[in-house]
Amino acid sequence: MKLHDLRPAEGAKKDRKRVGRGISAGQGKTAGRGTKGQNARTGGGVRPYFEGGQLPLVRKLPFVRGVGFRDPWRVEFTPVNVDRLDATFEDGDVVSPETLAEAGIIQGDDELVVILGRGKIEKPLKVKAHRFSSSAEAKIEDAGGEVEKLPWERGGRRTR
């Protein structure tokens, strides 16, 4: 097969329908728009939402209240599981928000980090984080590592 042998698949290329080009074309005169009326005119048709003066469906529906509330005091922690620590760090390494950010596990070292207990950890690591789940804390200590809780302030978006 050469470049000049390439052809589109059968039925892949279809000519567009040219309407209003004479009676023999089958779409002549009114061009499939019917006779007269708003939809037959150039630029005709009604705007979205308009239902001919009838009360639109959207206005008949009840308000949904409470959607979109964002707690200004919510504190968000970035979760990191112990299996990720085990895969990324070596024996005796110190794991902190700074080292997690360098390793690309979290976005920045200013994030609040919570260590969760998914997976296994077999390396003794010194882990510094703002929060630990009880299972994560137990797994890190069972592997011979240390756990250090970093201080953080409650407050959320308003205070940070």
mmCIF file of C-alpha atoms in Angstrom:
data_model
loop_
_atom_site.group_PDB
_atom_site.id
_atom_site.type_symbol
_atom_site.label_atom_id
_atom_site.label_comp_id
_atom_site.label_asym_id
_atom_site.label_seq_id
_atom_site.Cartn_x
_atom_site.Cartn_y
_atom_site.Cartn_z
ATOM 1 C CA MET A 1 0.000 0.000 0.000
ATOM 2 C CA LYS A 2 1.287 3.433 -0.917
ATOM 3 C CA LEU A 3 0.254 6.896 0.183
ATOM 4 C CA HIS A 4 -1.816 7.460 -2.951
ATOM 5 C CA ASP A 5 -3.817 4.270 -2.211
ATOM 6 C CA LEU A 6 -5.210 5.664 1.044
ATOM 7 C CA ARG A 7 -8.928 6.387 0.915
ATOM 8 C CA PRO A 8 -11.469 7.172 3.630
ATOM 9 C CA ALA A 9 -13.719 4.280 4.653
ATOM 10 C CA GLU A 10 -16.884 3.782 2.615
ATOM 11 C CA GLY A 11 -19.585 6.146 3.914
ATOM 12 C CA ALA A 12 -17.174 8.153 6.070
ATOM 13 C CA LYS A 13 -17.275 11.247 3.862
ATOM 14 C CA LYS A 14 -20.754 12.618 3.238
ATOM 15 C CA ASP A 15 -21.663 15.798 1.361
ATOM 16 C CA ARG A 16 -23.599 18.328 3.408
ATOM 17 C CA LYS A 17 -27.257 18.829 2.558
ATOM 18 C CA ARG A 18 -27.667 22.010 0.467
ATOM 19 C CA VAL A 19 -31.187 23.218 1.191
ATOM 20 C CA GLY A 20 -33.188 25.813 -0.703
ATOM 21 C CA ARG A 21 -31.543 25.077 -4.064
ATOM 22 C CA GLY A 22 -34.549 24.271 -6.215
ATOM 23 C CA ILE A 23 -37.542 21.934 -6.329
ATOM 24 C CA SER A 24 -35.730 18.944 -7.798
ATOM 25 C CA ALA A 25 -33.296 18.785 -4.872
ATOM 26 C CA GLY A 26 -36.135 17.723 -2.551
ATOM 27 C CA GLN A 27 -35.299 20.469 -0.052
ATOM 28 C CA GLY A 28 -36.192 23.485 -2.169
ATOM 29 C CA LYS A 29 -38.541 26.431 -1.523
ATOM 30 C CA THR A 30 -39.134 26.336 2.257
ATOM 31 C CA ALA A 31 -35.980 24.241 2.841
ATOM 32 C CA GLY A 32 -37.575 21.932 5.389
ATOM 33 C CA ARG A 33 -38.648 24.791 7.691
ATOM 34 C CA GLY A 34 -42.376 24.573 6.979
ATOM 35 C CA THR A 35 -44.484 27.508 5.838
ATOM 36 C CA LYS A 36 -44.224 30.839 7.664
ATOM 37 C CA GLY A 37 -44.024 31.250 11.421
ATOM 38 C CA GLN A 38 -41.202 32.280 13.736
ATOM 39 C CA ASN A 39 -39.083 29.191 13.062
ATOM 40 C CA ALA A 40 -39.250 29.732 9.280
ATOM 41 C CA ARG A 41 -37.677 33.179 9.492
ATOM 42 C CA THR A 42 -34.013 34.051 9.347
ATOM 43 C CA GLY A 43 -32.673 34.161 12.891
ATOM 44 C CA GLY A 44 -36.001 32.704 13.968
ATOM 45 C CA GLY A 45 -36.711 30.470 16.920
ATOM 46 C CA VAL A 46 -37.081 31.307 20.561
ATOM 47 C CA ARG A 47 -34.328 31.720 23.123
ATOM 48 C CA PRO A 48 -33.553 28.863 25.473
ATOM 49 C CA TYR A 49 -35.869 28.810 28.532
ATOM 50 C CA PHE A 50 -38.711 30.605 26.665
ATOM 51 C CA GLU A 51 -41.814 28.429 26.426
ATOM 52 C CA GLY A 52 -44.166 30.693 24.506
ATOM 53 C CA GLY A 53 -45.220 32.747 27.508
ATOM 54 C CA GLN A 54 -46.092 29.720 29.619
ATOM 55 C CA LEU A 55 -44.343 29.685 32.992
ATOM 56 C CA PRO A 56 -41.042 27.935 32.218
ATOM 57 C CA LEU A 57 -40.363 24.569 33.829
ATOM 58 C CA VAL A 58 -37.328 25.921 35.697
ATOM 59 C CA ARG A 59 -39.512 28.517 37.429
ATOM 60 C CA LYS A 60 -42.076 25.910 38.453
ATOM 61 C CA LEU A 61 -39.523 23.871 40.376
ATOM 62 C CA PRO A 62 -38.945 24.608 44.065
ATOM 63 C CA PHE A 63 -35.756 26.311 45.215
ATOM 64 C CA VAL A 64 -33.032 24.050 46.495
ATOM 65 C CA ARG A 65 -31.688 25.704 49.578
ATOM 66 C CA GLY A 66 -28.451 24.783 51.282
ATOM 67 C CA VAL A 67 -26.632 23.728 48.122
ATOM 68 C CA GLY A 68 -23.253 25.350 47.711
ATOM 69 C CA PHE A 69 -22.578 26.103 51.379
ATOM 70 C CA ARG A 70 -18.896 26.114 52.189
ATOM 71 C CA ASP A 71 -17.902 25.979 55.825
ATOM 72 C CA PRO A 72 -15.408 28.824 56.272
ATOM 73 C CA TRP A 73 -13.895 27.106 59.311
ATOM 74 C CA ARG A 74 -13.371 23.686 57.688
ATOM 75 C CA VAL A 75 -9.820 22.369 57.989
ATOM 76 C CA GLU A 76 -8.643 20.157 55.127
ATOM 77 C CA PHE A 77 -5.931 17.554 55.617
ATOM 78 C CA THR A 78 -4.037 15.902 52.776
ATOM 79 C CA PRO A 79 -4.204 12.114 53.286
ATOM 80 C CA VAL A 80 -1.075 9.984 52.856
ATOM 81 C CA ASN A 81 -1.165 6.212 53.417
ATOM 82 C CA VAL A 82 1.608 4.188 55.069
ATOM 83 C CA ASP A 83 2.078 1.977 51.975
ATOM 84 C CA ARG A 84 3.063 5.113 50.033
ATOM 85 C CA LEU A 85 5.636 5.993 52.714
ATOM 86 C CA ASP A 86 7.032 2.451 52.589
ATOM 87 C CA ALA A 87 7.425 2.609 48.788
ATOM 88 C CA THR A 88 8.980 6.097 48.709
ATOM 89 C CA PHE A 89 11.360 6.378 51.674
ATOM 90 C CA GLU A 90 14.366 4.355 52.865
ATOM 91 C CA ASP A 91 15.140 2.898 56.307
ATOM 92 C CA GLY A 92 15.630 5.558 58.980
ATOM 93 C CA ASP A 93 14.451 8.475 56.806
ATOM 94 C CA VAL A 94 12.637 11.398 58.402
ATOM 95 C CA VAL A 95 9.231 11.901 56.807
ATOM 96 C CA SER A 96 7.824 15.424 57.169
ATOM 97 C CA PRO A 97 5.602 17.689 55.061
ATOM 98 C CA GLU A 98 8.804 19.110 53.515
ATOM 99 C CA THR A 99 10.141 15.690 52.460
ATOM 100 C CA LEU A 100 6.678 14.601 51.253
ATOM 101 C CA ALA A 101 6.500 17.714 49.046
ATOM 102 C CA GLU A 102 10.013 17.038 47.679
ATOM 103 C CA ALA A 103 8.968 13.472 46.845
ATOM 104 C CA GLY A 104 5.871 14.795 45.040
ATOM 105 C CA ILE A 105 3.401 13.037 47.338
ATOM 106 C CA ILE A 106 1.790 16.310 48.438
ATOM 107 C CA GLN A 107 1.582 19.654 46.596
ATOM 108 C CA GLY A 108 3.359 21.910 49.056
ATOM 109 C CA ASP A 109 4.999 21.773 52.472
ATOM 110 C CA ASP A 110 2.404 24.179 53.908
ATOM 111 C CA GLU A 111 -0.366 21.544 53.664
ATOM 112 C CA LEU A 112 -1.769 19.851 56.747
ATOM 113 C CA VAL A 113 -0.965 16.123 56.494
ATOM 114 C CA VAL A 114 -2.818 13.155 57.955
ATOM 115 C CA ILE A 115 -1.186 9.711 57.844
ATOM 116 C CA LEU A 116 -3.670 6.886 57.238
ATOM 117 C CA GLY A 117 -3.199 3.155 57.751
ATOM 118 C CA ARG A 118 -3.794 1.571 54.310
ATOM 119 C CA GLY A 119 -1.196 -1.062 53.393
ATOM 120 C CA LYS A 120 1.917 -2.320 55.152
ATOM 121 C CA ILE A 121 5.038 -0.569 56.353
ATOM 122 C CA GLU A 122 8.199 -2.509 57.098
ATOM 123 C CA LYS A 123 10.801 0.276 57.263
ATOM 124 C CA PRO A 124 11.578 2.124 60.499
ATOM 125 C CA LEU A 125 10.742 5.734 59.648
ATOM 126 C CA LYS A 126 10.505 8.837 61.785
ATOM 127 C CA VAL A 127 7.200 10.323 60.635
ATOM 128 C CA LYS A 128 6.199 13.918 61.418
ATOM 129 C CA ALA A 129 2.640 14.872 60.522
ATOM 130 C CA HIS A 130 -0.259 16.902 61.848
ATOM 131 C CA ARG A 131 -2.523 13.896 62.442
ATOM 132 C CA PHE A 132 -2.334 10.095 62.474
ATOM 133 C CA SER A 133 -5.046 7.482 62.343
ATOM 134 C CA SER A 134 -4.726 4.983 65.179
ATOM 135 C CA SER A 135 -3.952 2.119 62.765
ATOM 136 C CA ALA A 136 -1.227 4.152 61.008
ATOM 137 C CA GLU A 137 0.365 5.070 64.314
ATOM 138 C CA ALA A 138 0.367 1.409 65.387
ATOM 139 C CA LYS A 139 1.852 0.202 62.073
ATOM 140 C CA ILE A 140 4.664 2.784 62.097
ATOM 141 C CA GLU A 141 5.606 1.953 65.698
ATOM 142 C CA ASP A 142 5.390 -1.831 65.043
ATOM 143 C CA ALA A 143 7.891 -1.393 62.189
ATOM 144 C CA GLY A 144 10.298 0.276 64.637
ATOM 145 C CA GLY A 145 9.585 3.837 63.591
ATOM 146 C CA GLU A 146 8.654 6.953 65.522
ATOM 147 C CA VAL A 147 5.582 9.180 65.341
ATOM 148 C CA GLU A 148 5.699 12.933 65.981
ATOM 149 C CA LYS A 149 2.565 15.080 65.871
ATOM 150 C CA LEU A 150 3.152 18.555 64.473
ATOM 151 C CA PRO A 151 1.207 21.493 65.916
ATOM 152 C CA TRP A 152 -1.584 23.038 63.829
ATOM 153 C CA GLU A 153 -4.297 25.595 64.428
ATOM 154 C CA ARG A 154 -7.993 25.127 63.876
ATOM 155 C CA GLY A 155 -9.493 27.797 61.697
ATOM 156 C CA GLY A 156 -9.657 26.840 58.033
ATOM 157 C CA ARG A 157 -9.702 29.258 55.097
ATOM 158 C CA ARG A 158 -10.565 32.295 57.198
ATOM 159 C CA THR A 159 -7.458 32.152 59.346
ATOM 160 C CA ARG A 160 -4.813 30.802 56.950
#
